[in-house]
CSV table of C-alpha atoms in Angstrom, one decimal:
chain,number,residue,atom,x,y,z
A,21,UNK,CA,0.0,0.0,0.0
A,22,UNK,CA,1.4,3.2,-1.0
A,23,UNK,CA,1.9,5.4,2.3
A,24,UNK,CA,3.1,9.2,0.3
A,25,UNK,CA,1.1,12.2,1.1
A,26,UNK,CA,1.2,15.4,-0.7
A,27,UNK,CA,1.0,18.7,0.5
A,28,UNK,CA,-2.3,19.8,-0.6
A,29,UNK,CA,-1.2,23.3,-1.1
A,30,UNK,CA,2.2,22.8,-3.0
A,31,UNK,CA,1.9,19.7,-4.1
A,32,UNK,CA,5.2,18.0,-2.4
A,33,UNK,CA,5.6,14.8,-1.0
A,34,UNK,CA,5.7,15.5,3.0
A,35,UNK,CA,5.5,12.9,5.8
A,36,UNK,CA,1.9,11.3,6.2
A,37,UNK,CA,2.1,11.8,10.3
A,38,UNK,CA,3.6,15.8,9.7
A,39,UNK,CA,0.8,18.7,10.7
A,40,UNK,CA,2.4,20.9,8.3
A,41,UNK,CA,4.4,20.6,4.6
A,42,UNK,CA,8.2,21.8,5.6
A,43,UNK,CA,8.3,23.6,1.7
A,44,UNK,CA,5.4,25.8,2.2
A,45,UNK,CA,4.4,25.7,5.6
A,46,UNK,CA,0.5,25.6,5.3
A,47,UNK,CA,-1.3,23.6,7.5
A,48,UNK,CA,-1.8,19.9,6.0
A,49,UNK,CA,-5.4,19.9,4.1
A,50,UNK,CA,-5.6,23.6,4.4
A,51,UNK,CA,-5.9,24.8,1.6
A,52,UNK,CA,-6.4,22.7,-1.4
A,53,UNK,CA,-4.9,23.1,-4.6
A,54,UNK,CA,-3.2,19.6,-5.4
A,55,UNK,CA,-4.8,16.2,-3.9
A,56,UNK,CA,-3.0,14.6,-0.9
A,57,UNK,CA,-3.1,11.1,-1.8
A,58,UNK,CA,-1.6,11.0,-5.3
A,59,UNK,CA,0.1,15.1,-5.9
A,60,UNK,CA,-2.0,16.2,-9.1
A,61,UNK,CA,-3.5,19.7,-9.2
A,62,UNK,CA,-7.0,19.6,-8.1
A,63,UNK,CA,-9.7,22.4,-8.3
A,64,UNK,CA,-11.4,24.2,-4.8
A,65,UNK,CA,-15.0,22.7,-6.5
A,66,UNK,CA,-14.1,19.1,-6.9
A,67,UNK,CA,-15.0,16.8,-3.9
A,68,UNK,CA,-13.2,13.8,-5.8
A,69,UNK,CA,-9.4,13.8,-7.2
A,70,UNK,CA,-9.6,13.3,-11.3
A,71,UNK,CA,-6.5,11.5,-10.7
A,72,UNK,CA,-7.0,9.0,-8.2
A,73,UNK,CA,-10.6,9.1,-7.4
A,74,UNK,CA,-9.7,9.9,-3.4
A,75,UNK,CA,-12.3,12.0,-2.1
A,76,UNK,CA,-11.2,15.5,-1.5
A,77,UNK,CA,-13.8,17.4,0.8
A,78,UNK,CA,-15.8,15.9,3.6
A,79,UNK,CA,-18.6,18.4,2.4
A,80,UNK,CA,-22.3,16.5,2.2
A,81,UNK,CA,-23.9,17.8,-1.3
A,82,UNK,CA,-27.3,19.2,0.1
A,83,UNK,CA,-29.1,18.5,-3.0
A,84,UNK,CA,-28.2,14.6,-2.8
A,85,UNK,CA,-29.7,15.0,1.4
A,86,UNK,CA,-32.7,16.8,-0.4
A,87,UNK,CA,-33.1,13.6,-3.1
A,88,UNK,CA,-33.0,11.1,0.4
A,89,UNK,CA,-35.4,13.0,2.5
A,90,UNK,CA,-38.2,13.1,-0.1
A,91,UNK,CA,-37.8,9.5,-1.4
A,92,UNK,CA,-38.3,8.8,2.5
A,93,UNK,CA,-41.0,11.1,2.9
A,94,UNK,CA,-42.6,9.2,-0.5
A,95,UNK,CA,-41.7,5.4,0.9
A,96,UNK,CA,-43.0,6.3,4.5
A,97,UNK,CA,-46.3,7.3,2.2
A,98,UNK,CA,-46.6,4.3,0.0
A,99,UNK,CA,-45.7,2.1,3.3
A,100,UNK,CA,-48.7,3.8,5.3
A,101,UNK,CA,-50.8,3.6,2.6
A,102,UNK,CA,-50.1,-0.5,2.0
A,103,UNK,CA,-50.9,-0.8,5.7
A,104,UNK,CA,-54.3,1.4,5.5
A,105,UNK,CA,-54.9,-1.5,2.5
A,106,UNK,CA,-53.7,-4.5,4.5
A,107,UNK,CA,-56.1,-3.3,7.3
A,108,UNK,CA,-58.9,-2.8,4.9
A,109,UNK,CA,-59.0,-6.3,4.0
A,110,UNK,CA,-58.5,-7.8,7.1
A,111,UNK,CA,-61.8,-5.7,8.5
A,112,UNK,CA,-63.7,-5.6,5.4
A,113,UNK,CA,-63.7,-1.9,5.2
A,114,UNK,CA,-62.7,0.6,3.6
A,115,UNK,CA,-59.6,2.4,6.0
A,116,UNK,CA,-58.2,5.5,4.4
A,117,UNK,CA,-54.2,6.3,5.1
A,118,UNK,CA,-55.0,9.7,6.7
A,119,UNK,CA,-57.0,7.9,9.4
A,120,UNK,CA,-54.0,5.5,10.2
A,121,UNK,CA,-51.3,8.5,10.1
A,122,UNK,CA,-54.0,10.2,12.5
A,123,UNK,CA,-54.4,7.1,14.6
A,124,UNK,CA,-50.6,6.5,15.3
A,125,UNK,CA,-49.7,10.3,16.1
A,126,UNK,CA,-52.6,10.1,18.7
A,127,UNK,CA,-50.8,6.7,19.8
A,128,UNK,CA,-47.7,8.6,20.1
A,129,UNK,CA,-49.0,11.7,22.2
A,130,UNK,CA,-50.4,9.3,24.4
A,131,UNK,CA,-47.3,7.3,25.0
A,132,UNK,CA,-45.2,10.5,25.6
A,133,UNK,CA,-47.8,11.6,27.9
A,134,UNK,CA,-47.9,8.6,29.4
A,135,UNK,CA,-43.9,8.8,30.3
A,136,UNK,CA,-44.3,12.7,31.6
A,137,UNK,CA,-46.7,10.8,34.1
A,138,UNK,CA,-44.8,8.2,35.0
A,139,UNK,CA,-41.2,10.4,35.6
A,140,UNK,CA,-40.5,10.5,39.2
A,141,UNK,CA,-42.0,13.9,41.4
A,142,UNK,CA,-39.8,13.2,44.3
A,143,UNK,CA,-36.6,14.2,45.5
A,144,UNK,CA,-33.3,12.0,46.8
A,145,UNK,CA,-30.3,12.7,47.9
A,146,UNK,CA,-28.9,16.0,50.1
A,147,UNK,CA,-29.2,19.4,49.3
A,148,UNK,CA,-26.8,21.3,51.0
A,149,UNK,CA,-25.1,25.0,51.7
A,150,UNK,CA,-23.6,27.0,54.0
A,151,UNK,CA,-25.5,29.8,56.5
A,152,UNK,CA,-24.3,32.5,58.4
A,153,UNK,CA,-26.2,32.3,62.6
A,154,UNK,CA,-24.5,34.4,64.8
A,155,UNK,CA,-21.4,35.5,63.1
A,156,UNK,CA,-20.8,31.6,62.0
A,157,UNK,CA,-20.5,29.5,59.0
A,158,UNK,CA,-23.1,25.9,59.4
A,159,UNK,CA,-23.3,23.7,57.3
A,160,UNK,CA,-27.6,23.7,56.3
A,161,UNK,CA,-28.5,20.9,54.9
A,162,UNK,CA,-32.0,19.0,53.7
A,163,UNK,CA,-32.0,15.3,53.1
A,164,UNK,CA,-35.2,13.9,51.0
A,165,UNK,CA,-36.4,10.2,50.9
A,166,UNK,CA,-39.4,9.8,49.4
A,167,UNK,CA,-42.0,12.0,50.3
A,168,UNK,CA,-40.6,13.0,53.6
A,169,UNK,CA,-37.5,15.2,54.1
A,170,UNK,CA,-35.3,15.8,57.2
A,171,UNK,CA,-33.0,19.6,57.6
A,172,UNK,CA,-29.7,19.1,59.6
A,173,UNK,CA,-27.6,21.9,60.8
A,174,UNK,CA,-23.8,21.0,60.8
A,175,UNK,CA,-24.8,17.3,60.8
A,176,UNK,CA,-27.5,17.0,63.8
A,177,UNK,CA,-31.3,16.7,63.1
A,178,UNK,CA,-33.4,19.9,63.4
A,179,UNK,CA,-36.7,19.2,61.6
A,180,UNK,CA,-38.1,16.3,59.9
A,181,UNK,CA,-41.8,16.6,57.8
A,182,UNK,CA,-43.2,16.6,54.6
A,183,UNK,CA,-42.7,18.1,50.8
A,184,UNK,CA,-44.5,18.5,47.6
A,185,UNK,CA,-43.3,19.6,44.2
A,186,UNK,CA,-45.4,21.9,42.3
A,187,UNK,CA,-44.8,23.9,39.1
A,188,UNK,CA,-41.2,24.0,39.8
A,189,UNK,CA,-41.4,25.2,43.6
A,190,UNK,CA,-40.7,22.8,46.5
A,191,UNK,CA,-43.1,23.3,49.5
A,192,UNK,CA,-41.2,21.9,53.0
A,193,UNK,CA,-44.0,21.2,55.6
A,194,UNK,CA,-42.1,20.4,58.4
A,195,UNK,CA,-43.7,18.6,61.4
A,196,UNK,CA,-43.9,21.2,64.2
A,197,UNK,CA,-43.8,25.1,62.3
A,198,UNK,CA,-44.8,26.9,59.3
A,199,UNK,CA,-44.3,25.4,55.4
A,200,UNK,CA,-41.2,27.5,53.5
A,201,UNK,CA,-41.0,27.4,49.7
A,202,UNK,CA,-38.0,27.3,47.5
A,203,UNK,CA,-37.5,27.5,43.9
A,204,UNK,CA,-36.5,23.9,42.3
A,205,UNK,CA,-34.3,24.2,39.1
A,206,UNK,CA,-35.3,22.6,36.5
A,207,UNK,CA,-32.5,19.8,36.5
A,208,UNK,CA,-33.5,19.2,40.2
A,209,UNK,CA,-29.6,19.9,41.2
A,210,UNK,CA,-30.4,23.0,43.0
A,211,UNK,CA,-33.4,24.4,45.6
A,212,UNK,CA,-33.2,28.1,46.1
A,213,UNK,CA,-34.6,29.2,49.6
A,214,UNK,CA,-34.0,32.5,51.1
A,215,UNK,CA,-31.7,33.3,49.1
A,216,UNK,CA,-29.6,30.3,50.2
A,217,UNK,CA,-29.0,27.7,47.3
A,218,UNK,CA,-28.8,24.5,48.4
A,219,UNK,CA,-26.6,22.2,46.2
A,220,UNK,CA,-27.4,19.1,45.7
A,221,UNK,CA,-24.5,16.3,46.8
A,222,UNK,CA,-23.4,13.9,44.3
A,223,UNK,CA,-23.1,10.7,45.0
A,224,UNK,CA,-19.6,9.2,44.7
């Protein structure tokens, strides 16, 4: 197997594992005047060396991408439509395509609402941050299992109670006191309350 490379702005041979031609100094592949693989003058335009037949550009011809997407568009078509006929003689009826294209999408809708559903709407894991009381730093934290959380201040238990999560706001009902609400994000990494953001701690 022939190993030469040619600088594809000078044409000279140059080193296949050199970044740069040591005659002209341009960047390998750069600029292209000559092709790379066999040394013959090429054109900007041409994707494909004359020469050799290596390919010169990694460019995708839109037109060709244009060609695919419709003759996918028209097979997805005549598909649907074969089905709509397949299921016409299997119940004896007439089914038109429009009504199976409508009938899947409705399918679909109901499958992604399904998942939204099913997605989890409570928190794990600890949210914590630091607070200033009395001239000192504490460590605040707020540890959620389920649908119950518990707050610790510099490790020892403070509260314990209840949450919910509602249009991106988490609403801490502790046992004895009043409920405070904090901003969730949308990633559930952070809970903003006060002012305080409370991080949550990755598991390692």
């Amino acid at each position: 197997m022939d190993n030469k490379m040619y600088c594809t702005n000078c044409g000279a041979e140059m080193d296949p594992n050199a970044s740069i031609c040591v005659k002209c100094g341009v960047n390998k592949g750069k600029i292209k005047k000559y092709c790379a693989h066999c040394g013959k003058p090429v054109s900007e335009e041409q994707d494909v060396c004359t020469n050799c037949g290596a390919q010169l550009s990694n460019r995708i011809d839109i037109s060709k991408g244009k060609d695919t997407i419709k003759n996918l568009s028209d097979k997805a078509i005549k598909e649907t439509g074969n089905l709509a006929e397949l299921a016409s003689k299997k119940m004896g009826k007439q089914i038109k395509p429009v009504y199976l294209i409508s009938a899947l999408g409705a399918l679909i809708a109901v499958i992604v609402v399904a998942v939204f559903l099913m997605m989890p709407k409570h928190l794990d894991g600890t949210y914590t941050t630091k607070v200033n009381i009395l001239f000192a730093e504490v460590e605040d934290s707020y540890i959620f299992d389920g649908d119950k959380f518990t707050e610790k201040v510099d490790g020892d238990k403070r509260t314990t109670g209840t949450y919910e999560i509602k249009d991106g706001k988490v609403t801490l009902k502790p046992l004895n006191g009043e409920s405070i609400t904090g901003e969730l994000s949308k990633d559930k990494k952070t809970i903003t309350i006060d002012n305080y953001k409370y991080k949550k701690v990755e598991e390692k």
